[in-house]
CSV table of C-alpha atoms in Angstrom, one decimal:
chain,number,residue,atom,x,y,z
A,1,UNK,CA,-27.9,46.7,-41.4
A,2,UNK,CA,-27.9,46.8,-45.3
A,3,UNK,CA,-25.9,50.3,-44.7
A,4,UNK,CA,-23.1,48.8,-43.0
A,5,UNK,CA,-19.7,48.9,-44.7
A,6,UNK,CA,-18.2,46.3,-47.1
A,7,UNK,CA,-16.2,44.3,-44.5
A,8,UNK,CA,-12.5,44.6,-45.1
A,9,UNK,CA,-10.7,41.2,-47.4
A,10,UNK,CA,-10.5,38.2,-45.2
A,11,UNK,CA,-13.3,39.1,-43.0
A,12,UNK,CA,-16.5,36.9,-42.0
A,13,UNK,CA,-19.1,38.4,-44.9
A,14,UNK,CA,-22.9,39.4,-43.8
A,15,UNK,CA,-25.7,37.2,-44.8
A,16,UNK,CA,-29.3,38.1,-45.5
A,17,UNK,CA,-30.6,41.4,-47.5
A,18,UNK,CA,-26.7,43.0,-47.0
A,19,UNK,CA,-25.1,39.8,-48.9
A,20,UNK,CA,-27.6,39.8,-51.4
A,21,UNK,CA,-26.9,43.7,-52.2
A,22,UNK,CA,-23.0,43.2,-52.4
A,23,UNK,CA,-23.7,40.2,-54.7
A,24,UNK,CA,-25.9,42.3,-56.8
A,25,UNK,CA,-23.7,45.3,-57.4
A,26,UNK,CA,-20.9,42.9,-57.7
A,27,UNK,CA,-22.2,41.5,-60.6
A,28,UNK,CA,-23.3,45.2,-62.3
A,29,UNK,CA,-19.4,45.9,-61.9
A,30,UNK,CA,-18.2,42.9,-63.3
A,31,UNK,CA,-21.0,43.0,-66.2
A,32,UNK,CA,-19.5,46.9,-66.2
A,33,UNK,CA,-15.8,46.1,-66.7
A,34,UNK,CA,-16.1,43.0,-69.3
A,35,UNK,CA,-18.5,45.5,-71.6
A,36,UNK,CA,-16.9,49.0,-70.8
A,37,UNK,CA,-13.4,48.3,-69.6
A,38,UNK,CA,-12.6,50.8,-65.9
A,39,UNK,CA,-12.7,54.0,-67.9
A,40,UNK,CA,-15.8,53.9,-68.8
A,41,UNK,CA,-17.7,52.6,-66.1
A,42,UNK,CA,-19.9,55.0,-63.5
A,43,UNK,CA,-21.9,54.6,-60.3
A,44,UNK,CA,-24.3,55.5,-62.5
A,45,UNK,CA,-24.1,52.3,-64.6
A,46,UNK,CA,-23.8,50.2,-61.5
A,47,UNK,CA,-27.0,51.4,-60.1
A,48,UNK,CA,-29.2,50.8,-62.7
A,49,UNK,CA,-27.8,47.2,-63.3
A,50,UNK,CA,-27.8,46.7,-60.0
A,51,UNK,CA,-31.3,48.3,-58.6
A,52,UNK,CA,-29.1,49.5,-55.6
A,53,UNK,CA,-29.6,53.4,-55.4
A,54,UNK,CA,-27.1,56.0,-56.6
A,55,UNK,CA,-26.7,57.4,-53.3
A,56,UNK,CA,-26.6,54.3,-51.7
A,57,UNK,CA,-23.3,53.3,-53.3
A,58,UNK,CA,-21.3,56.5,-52.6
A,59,UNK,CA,-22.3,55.8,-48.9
A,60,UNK,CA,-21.4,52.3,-48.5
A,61,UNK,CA,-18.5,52.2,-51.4
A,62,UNK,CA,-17.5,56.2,-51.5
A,63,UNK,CA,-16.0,55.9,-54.9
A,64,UNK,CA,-16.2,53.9,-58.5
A,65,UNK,CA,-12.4,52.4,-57.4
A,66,UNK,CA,-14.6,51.5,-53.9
A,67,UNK,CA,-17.0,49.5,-55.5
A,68,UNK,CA,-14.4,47.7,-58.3
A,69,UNK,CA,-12.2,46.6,-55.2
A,70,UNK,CA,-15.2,45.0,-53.6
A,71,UNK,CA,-15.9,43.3,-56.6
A,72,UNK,CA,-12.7,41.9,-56.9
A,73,UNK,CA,-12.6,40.4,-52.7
A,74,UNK,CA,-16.2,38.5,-53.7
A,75,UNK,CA,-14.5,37.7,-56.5
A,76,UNK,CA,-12.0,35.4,-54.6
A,77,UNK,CA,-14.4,34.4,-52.6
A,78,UNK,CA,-15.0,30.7,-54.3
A,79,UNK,CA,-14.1,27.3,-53.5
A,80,UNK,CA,-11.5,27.0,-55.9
A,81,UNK,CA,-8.7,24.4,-55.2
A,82,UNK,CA,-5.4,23.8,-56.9
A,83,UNK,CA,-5.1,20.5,-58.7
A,84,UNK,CA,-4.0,17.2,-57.1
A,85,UNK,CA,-3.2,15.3,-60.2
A,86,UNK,CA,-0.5,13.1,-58.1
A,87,UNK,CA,2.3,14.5,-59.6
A,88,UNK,CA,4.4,18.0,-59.6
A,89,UNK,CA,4.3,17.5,-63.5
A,90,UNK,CA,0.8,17.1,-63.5
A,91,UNK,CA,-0.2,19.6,-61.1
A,92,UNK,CA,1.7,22.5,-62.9
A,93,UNK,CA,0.7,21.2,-66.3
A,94,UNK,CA,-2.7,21.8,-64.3
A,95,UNK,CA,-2.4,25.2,-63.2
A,96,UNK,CA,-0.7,26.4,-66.7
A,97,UNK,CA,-3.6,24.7,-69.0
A,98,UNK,CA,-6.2,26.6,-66.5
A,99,UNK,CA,-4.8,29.9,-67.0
A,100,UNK,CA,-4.7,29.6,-70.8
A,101,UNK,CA,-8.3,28.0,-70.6
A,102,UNK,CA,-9.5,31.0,-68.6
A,103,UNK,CA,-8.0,33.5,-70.8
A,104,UNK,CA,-9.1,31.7,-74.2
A,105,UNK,CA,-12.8,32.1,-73.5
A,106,UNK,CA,-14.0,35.8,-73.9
A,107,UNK,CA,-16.8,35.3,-71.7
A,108,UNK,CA,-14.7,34.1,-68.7
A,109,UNK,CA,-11.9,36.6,-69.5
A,110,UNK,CA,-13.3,40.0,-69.8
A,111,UNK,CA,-13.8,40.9,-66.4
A,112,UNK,CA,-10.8,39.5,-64.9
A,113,UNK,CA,-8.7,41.8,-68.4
A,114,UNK,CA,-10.6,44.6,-67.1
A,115,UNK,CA,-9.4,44.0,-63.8
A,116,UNK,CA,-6.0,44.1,-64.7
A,117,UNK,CA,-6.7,47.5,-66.8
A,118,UNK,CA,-8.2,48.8,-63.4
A,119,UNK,CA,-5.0,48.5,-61.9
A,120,UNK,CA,-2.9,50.9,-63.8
A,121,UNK,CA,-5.6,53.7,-63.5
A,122,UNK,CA,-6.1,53.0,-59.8
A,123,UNK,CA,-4.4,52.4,-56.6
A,124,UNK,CA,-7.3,51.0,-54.8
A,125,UNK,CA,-7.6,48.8,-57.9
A,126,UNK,CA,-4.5,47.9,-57.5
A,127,UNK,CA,-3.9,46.7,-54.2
A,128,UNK,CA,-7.1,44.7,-54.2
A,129,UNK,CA,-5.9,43.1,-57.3
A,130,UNK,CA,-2.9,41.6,-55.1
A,131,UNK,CA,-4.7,40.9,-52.8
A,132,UNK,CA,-6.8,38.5,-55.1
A,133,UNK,CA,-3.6,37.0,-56.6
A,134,UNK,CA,-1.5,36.6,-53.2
A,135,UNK,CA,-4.9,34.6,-51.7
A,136,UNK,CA,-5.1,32.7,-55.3
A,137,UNK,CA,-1.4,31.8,-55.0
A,138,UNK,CA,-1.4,30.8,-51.3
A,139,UNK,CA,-3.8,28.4,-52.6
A,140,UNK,CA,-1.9,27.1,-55.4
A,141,UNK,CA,1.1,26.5,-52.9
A,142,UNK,CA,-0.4,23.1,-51.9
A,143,UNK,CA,0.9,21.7,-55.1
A,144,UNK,CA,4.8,22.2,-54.0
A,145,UNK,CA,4.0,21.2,-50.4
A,146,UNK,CA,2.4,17.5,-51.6
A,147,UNK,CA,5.7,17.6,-54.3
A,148,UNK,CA,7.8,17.9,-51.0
A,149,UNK,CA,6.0,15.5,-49.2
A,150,UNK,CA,6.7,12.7,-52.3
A,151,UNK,CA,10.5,13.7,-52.3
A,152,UNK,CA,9.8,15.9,-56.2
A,153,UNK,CA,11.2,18.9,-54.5
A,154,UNK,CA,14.6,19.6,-53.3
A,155,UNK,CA,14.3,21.0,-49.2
A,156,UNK,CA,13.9,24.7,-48.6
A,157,UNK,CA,11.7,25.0,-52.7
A,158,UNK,CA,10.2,28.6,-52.4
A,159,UNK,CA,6.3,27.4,-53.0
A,160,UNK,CA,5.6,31.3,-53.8
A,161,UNK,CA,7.9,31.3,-56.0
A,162,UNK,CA,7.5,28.0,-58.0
A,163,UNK,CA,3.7,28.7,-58.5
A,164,UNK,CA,3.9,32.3,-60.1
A,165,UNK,CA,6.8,31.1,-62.1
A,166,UNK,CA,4.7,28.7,-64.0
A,167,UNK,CA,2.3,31.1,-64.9
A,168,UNK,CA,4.6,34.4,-65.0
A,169,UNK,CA,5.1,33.7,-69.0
A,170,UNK,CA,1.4,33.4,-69.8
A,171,UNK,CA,0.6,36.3,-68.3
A,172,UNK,CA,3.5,38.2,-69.7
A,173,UNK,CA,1.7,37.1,-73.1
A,174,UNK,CA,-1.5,37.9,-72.1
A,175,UNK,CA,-0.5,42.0,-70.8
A,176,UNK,CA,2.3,42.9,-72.1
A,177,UNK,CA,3.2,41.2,-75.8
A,178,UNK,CA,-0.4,40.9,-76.2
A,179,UNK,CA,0.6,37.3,-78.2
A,180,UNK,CA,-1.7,34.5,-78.9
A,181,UNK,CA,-1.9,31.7,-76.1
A,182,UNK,CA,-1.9,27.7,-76.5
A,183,UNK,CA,-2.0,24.9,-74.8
A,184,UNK,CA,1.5,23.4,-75.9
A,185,UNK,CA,2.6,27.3,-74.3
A,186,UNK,CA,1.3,26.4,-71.0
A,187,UNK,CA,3.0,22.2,-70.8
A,188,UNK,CA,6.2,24.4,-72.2
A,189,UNK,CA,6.0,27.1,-68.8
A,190,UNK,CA,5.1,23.7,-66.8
A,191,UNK,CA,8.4,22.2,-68.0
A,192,UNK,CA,10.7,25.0,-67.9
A,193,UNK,CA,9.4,25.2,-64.0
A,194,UNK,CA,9.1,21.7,-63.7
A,195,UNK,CA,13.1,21.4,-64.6
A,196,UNK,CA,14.0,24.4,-62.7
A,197,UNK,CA,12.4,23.1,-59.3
A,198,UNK,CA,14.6,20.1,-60.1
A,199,UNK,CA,17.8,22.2,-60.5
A,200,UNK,CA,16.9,23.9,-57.1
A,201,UNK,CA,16.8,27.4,-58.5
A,202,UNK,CA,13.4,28.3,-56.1
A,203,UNK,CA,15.7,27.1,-53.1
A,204,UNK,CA,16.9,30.6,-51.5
A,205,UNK,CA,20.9,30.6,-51.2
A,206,UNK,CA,20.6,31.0,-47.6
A,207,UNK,CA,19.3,27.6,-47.2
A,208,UNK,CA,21.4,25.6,-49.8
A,209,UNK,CA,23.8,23.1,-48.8
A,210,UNK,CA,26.7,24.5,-47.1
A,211,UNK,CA,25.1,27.5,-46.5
A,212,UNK,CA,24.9,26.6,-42.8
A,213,UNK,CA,21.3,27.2,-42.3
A,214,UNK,CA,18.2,25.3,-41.6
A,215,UNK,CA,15.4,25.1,-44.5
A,216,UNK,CA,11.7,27.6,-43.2
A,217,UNK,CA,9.5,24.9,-43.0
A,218,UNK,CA,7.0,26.9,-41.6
């Protein structure tokens, strides 16, 4: 039924008139936050740009922070893969570049900015916001477990941990020093990683050599 509740993140999604409803008001939230920005958007807003009715949302949604966490779970909901370049090098050159590129073009970046603003006025906001990044990570992990396949990686790498290291300085730039971004920024976060995979810093302690323990390679 088109009433049903938004099923929770990771669950199989309806099809039909109830997909085509979620898709809708997504895309009156998203078109919501990259004009408006979170404090500024209403239920009000959505439902005229969305044609779904006003008390239709507050039943299926309950809240604004309702519907702006929905949007962001259809939000990761897209094929996207993390590059295969070949190379560790190349694949976290990859990743970095893509970030900046995202973030350069105002018309792919408002809404994901206003996502981010979302998070600091609401919970809800919030955790649906990790839940976006820890799925978009997990993703990006694939890079680090090819690199240990090809012998780039020392045994026991933390694949988490080298994936949001290479972007951790971007987005330090991007929300919180509010400083310009460049491609020769995101090859310099690639390299810094790059070397510090090499050096074994994203190997936890408990696993280095001598440590007496067996590398997770689960």
């Amino acid at each position: 039924m088109e009433d049903d509740q938004p099923p929770p993140p990771g669950s199989r999604r309806p099809g039909g008139r109830t997909a085509r409803t979620r898709a809708a008001v997504r895309d009156a939230v998203l078109t919501g936050l990259a004009e408006q920005g979170y404090p500024a958007l209403t239920v009000e807003y959505v439902a005229e740009h969305s044609g779904v009715h006003k008390t239709t949302l507050y039943r299926r949604w309950g809240s604004l922070e309702g519907l702006v966490a929905d949007a962001l779970d259809l939000a990761g909901e897209d094929a996207w893969t993390a590059p295969d370049t070949g190379s560790l090098d190349g694949d976290l050159r990859a990743l970095a570049r893509e970030v900046v590129d995202s973030f350069s073009d105002p018309a792919l970046s408002a809404a994901p900015t206003a996502f981010v603003g979302a998070a600091f006025q609401s919970e809800r906001a919030a955790e649906a916001l990790r839940a976006f990044y820890t799925e978009r990570f997990s993703r990006c992990e694939a890079v680090v477990d090819r690199a240990l396949a090809r012998g780039e990686a020392p045994e026991g790498t933390d694949a988490g941990a080298v994936v949001r290291a290479v972007s951790a300085p971007l987005f330090l730039r991007l929300f919180v020093t509010r400083e310009p971004l460049d491609t020769e920024l995101a090859d310099q976060s690639a390299r810094a990683t790059l070397a510090a995979v090499a050096a074994g810093a994203f190997v936890p302690p408990s696993v280095l050599p001598g440590s007496g323990a067996e590398p997770d390679k689960g």
